[in-house]
Amino acid sequence: MSSSDAKLIYKGRVVTLYLRKVRGRIKEIVHHPGSVSILPVDGEYIYLLRQFRWPLNGYIWEVPAGTLEEGESPEECARRELKEETGLIAGKLEKMFEAYLVPGYGDEKMHFFYATDLERGHASPEPSEVLEVHKVKFDDALEMIKRGEIIDTKTIASILWFRTMKEVTSSY
């Protein structure tokens, strides 16, 4: 975003907030460097995180995810975040798709991956992260979505994409 068409309001560790005049109205725009999410798949099982989210003041079910660091490719970030949050190392990492998360007020693009051929390593979550790793049957995760237990968009999109798109082209 160029400084000529937007006014910098706040620059944080992860997001930057701008005000921009658009057709006579002020728009708030959140700039984000981009992110990844990873669906770890182990046969008929997937790994999910039960993670405490400070803005929600509670736990939610999620796939591992994280923010791109400067100069880091989405694949590098996906491998790093998977290991940091779960301790899992992906033998194979495949891109599913990419999407903008909140285009009404932000420019964050998320790169969605699935990981297979998983090996155990050591997790090293950030000090502010409060999470538990759970191995869940794929069909149970689908039921969790139906029951409203999984309410995170990236997680729902990852599970449903993998179930519908991946199964159409090959078996896992």
Coordinates of C-alpha atoms in Angstrom, one line a residue:
M1 CA 0.0 0.0 0.0
S2 CA 1.6 3.3 -1.0
S3 CA 1.8 6.1 1.5
S4 CA 0.2 8.6 -1.0
D5 CA -3.2 7.0 -0.9
A6 CA -3.3 5.8 2.7
K7 CA -2.6 7.1 6.2
L8 CA -0.6 4.9 8.5
I9 CA -2.5 4.6 11.9
Y10 CA -0.7 1.7 13.6
K11 CA 2.2 -0.6 12.8
G12 CA 2.4 -3.7 15.0
R13 CA 4.4 -6.9 15.0
V14 CA 2.0 -8.7 12.6
V15 CA -0.5 -6.2 11.3
T16 CA -0.5 -2.6 10.0
L17 CA -3.6 -0.4 10.1
Y18 CA -4.2 2.2 7.4
L19 CA -7.0 4.7 6.7
R20 CA -7.8 5.2 3.1
K21 CA -10.4 7.5 1.5
V22 CA -12.5 5.6 -1.0
R23 CA -15.3 7.4 -2.9
G24 CA -15.7 10.0 -0.2
R25 CA -15.6 7.5 2.7
I26 CA -12.9 6.5 5.1
K27 CA -12.0 2.8 5.0
E28 CA -9.9 1.0 7.6
I29 CA -7.5 -1.4 5.9
V30 CA -5.5 -4.1 7.8
H31 CA -2.3 -5.1 6.0
H32 CA -0.9 -8.6 6.9
P33 CA 2.2 -10.3 5.4
G34 CA 0.3 -13.5 4.6
S35 CA -0.1 -16.8 6.3
V36 CA -0.3 -20.6 5.9
S37 CA -2.5 -23.4 7.2
I38 CA -1.6 -27.1 7.2
L39 CA -3.9 -30.1 7.4
P40 CA -1.7 -33.0 8.7
V41 CA -3.1 -36.2 7.3
D42 CA -2.2 -39.7 8.6
G43 CA -4.4 -42.3 6.7
E44 CA -7.9 -41.9 8.0
Y45 CA -6.8 -39.5 10.7
I46 CA -5.9 -35.8 10.9
Y47 CA -4.2 -33.8 13.5
L48 CA -6.1 -30.9 15.0
L49 CA -5.1 -28.3 17.6
R50 CA -7.3 -27.3 20.5
Q51 CA -6.0 -23.8 20.9
F52 CA -6.7 -21.0 23.3
R53 CA -7.4 -17.8 21.3
W54 CA -7.0 -14.7 23.3
P55 CA -9.4 -12.5 21.2
L56 CA -12.1 -15.1 21.7
N57 CA -11.1 -15.7 25.4
G58 CA -11.6 -19.4 24.8
Y59 CA -10.5 -22.6 23.1
I60 CA -11.3 -23.6 19.5
W61 CA -10.4 -26.5 17.2
E62 CA -7.9 -25.6 14.4
V63 CA -5.4 -26.9 11.9
P64 CA -1.8 -25.7 12.5
A65 CA -1.3 -22.3 11.0
G66 CA 1.0 -19.3 11.1
T67 CA 2.3 -16.0 9.7
L68 CA 4.9 -15.7 6.9
E69 CA 8.2 -14.3 8.1
E70 CA 10.0 -11.8 5.9
G71 CA 11.7 -13.6 3.0
E72 CA 10.0 -16.9 3.8
S73 CA 8.2 -18.9 1.2
P74 CA 4.7 -20.3 2.0
E75 CA 6.1 -23.9 1.9
E76 CA 9.0 -23.0 4.3
C77 CA 6.5 -21.4 6.6
A78 CA 4.1 -24.4 6.5
R79 CA 6.9 -26.8 7.4
R80 CA 8.1 -24.5 10.2
E81 CA 4.6 -24.0 11.7
L82 CA 3.7 -27.7 11.5
K83 CA 6.8 -28.6 13.4
E84 CA 6.6 -25.8 15.9
E85 CA 2.9 -26.4 16.8
T86 CA 2.6 -30.2 16.6
G87 CA 6.2 -31.6 16.5
L88 CA 5.3 -33.2 13.2
I89 CA 7.6 -33.2 10.2
A90 CA 6.0 -33.5 6.8
G91 CA 7.6 -36.0 4.4
K92 CA 5.3 -34.6 1.7
L93 CA 3.7 -31.2 1.6
E94 CA 1.1 -30.3 -1.1
K95 CA -0.6 -27.0 -1.8
M96 CA -4.4 -27.1 -1.8
F97 CA -5.3 -23.5 -2.7
E98 CA -4.9 -19.9 -1.5
A99 CA -7.5 -17.4 -0.5
Y100 CA -8.0 -14.0 1.0
L101 CA -9.4 -14.3 4.5
V102 CA -11.2 -11.0 5.1
P103 CA -11.1 -8.9 1.9
G104 CA -13.7 -6.5 3.2
Y105 CA -11.1 -4.9 5.5
G106 CA -7.8 -6.8 5.1
D107 CA -5.3 -8.1 2.5
E108 CA -4.2 -11.3 4.3
K109 CA -3.7 -14.2 1.8
M110 CA -3.6 -17.7 3.3
H111 CA -1.8 -20.5 1.6
F112 CA -3.5 -23.9 2.4
F113 CA -1.5 -27.1 2.4
Y114 CA -1.9 -30.7 3.4
A115 CA 0.9 -32.7 4.9
T116 CA 1.5 -36.5 4.7
D117 CA 4.3 -39.0 5.4
L118 CA 4.5 -37.5 8.9
E119 CA 7.3 -38.1 11.3
R120 CA 7.4 -37.2 15.0
G121 CA 9.7 -34.4 16.1
H122 CA 9.6 -32.0 19.0
A123 CA 7.0 -29.2 19.2
S124 CA 8.2 -25.7 20.2
P125 CA 5.2 -23.4 20.3
E126 CA 5.6 -19.7 21.0
P127 CA 5.3 -18.8 24.7
S128 CA 1.9 -17.1 24.2
E129 CA 0.5 -20.2 22.4
V130 CA -1.7 -22.5 24.6
L131 CA -2.5 -25.6 22.6
E132 CA -3.0 -29.3 22.7
V133 CA -2.5 -31.7 19.7
H134 CA -5.2 -34.2 19.0
K135 CA -5.3 -37.1 16.5
V136 CA -8.9 -37.2 15.2
K137 CA -10.6 -39.6 12.7
F138 CA -11.4 -37.7 9.5
D139 CA -15.1 -38.7 9.8
D140 CA -15.2 -37.5 13.4
A141 CA -13.8 -34.1 12.3
L142 CA -16.6 -33.9 9.7
E143 CA -19.1 -34.6 12.5
M144 CA -17.5 -31.9 14.6
I145 CA -18.1 -29.4 11.8
K146 CA -21.7 -30.5 11.6
R147 CA -22.2 -30.1 15.3
G148 CA -20.6 -26.7 15.3
E149 CA -17.6 -27.8 17.4
I150 CA -15.2 -26.7 14.7
I151 CA -15.9 -23.1 13.9
D152 CA -12.6 -21.9 12.5
T153 CA -12.9 -21.0 8.8
K154 CA -9.4 -22.2 7.7
T155 CA -10.0 -25.5 9.4
I156 CA -13.4 -26.1 7.9
A157 CA -12.1 -25.1 4.4
S158 CA -9.1 -27.4 4.7
I159 CA -11.1 -30.4 5.9
L160 CA -13.8 -30.0 3.3
W161 CA -11.4 -29.2 0.4
F162 CA -9.4 -32.3 1.2
R163 CA -12.4 -34.5 1.5
T164 CA -14.0 -33.3 -1.7
M165 CA -11.2 -32.2 -4.0
K166 CA -8.5 -34.7 -3.0
E167 CA -10.7 -37.7 -3.1
V168 CA -11.9 -36.9 -6.6
T169 CA -8.4 -37.2 -8.0
S170 CA -6.8 -39.9 -5.8
S171 CA -7.1 -41.8 -2.6
Y172 CA -5.1 -40.8 0.4

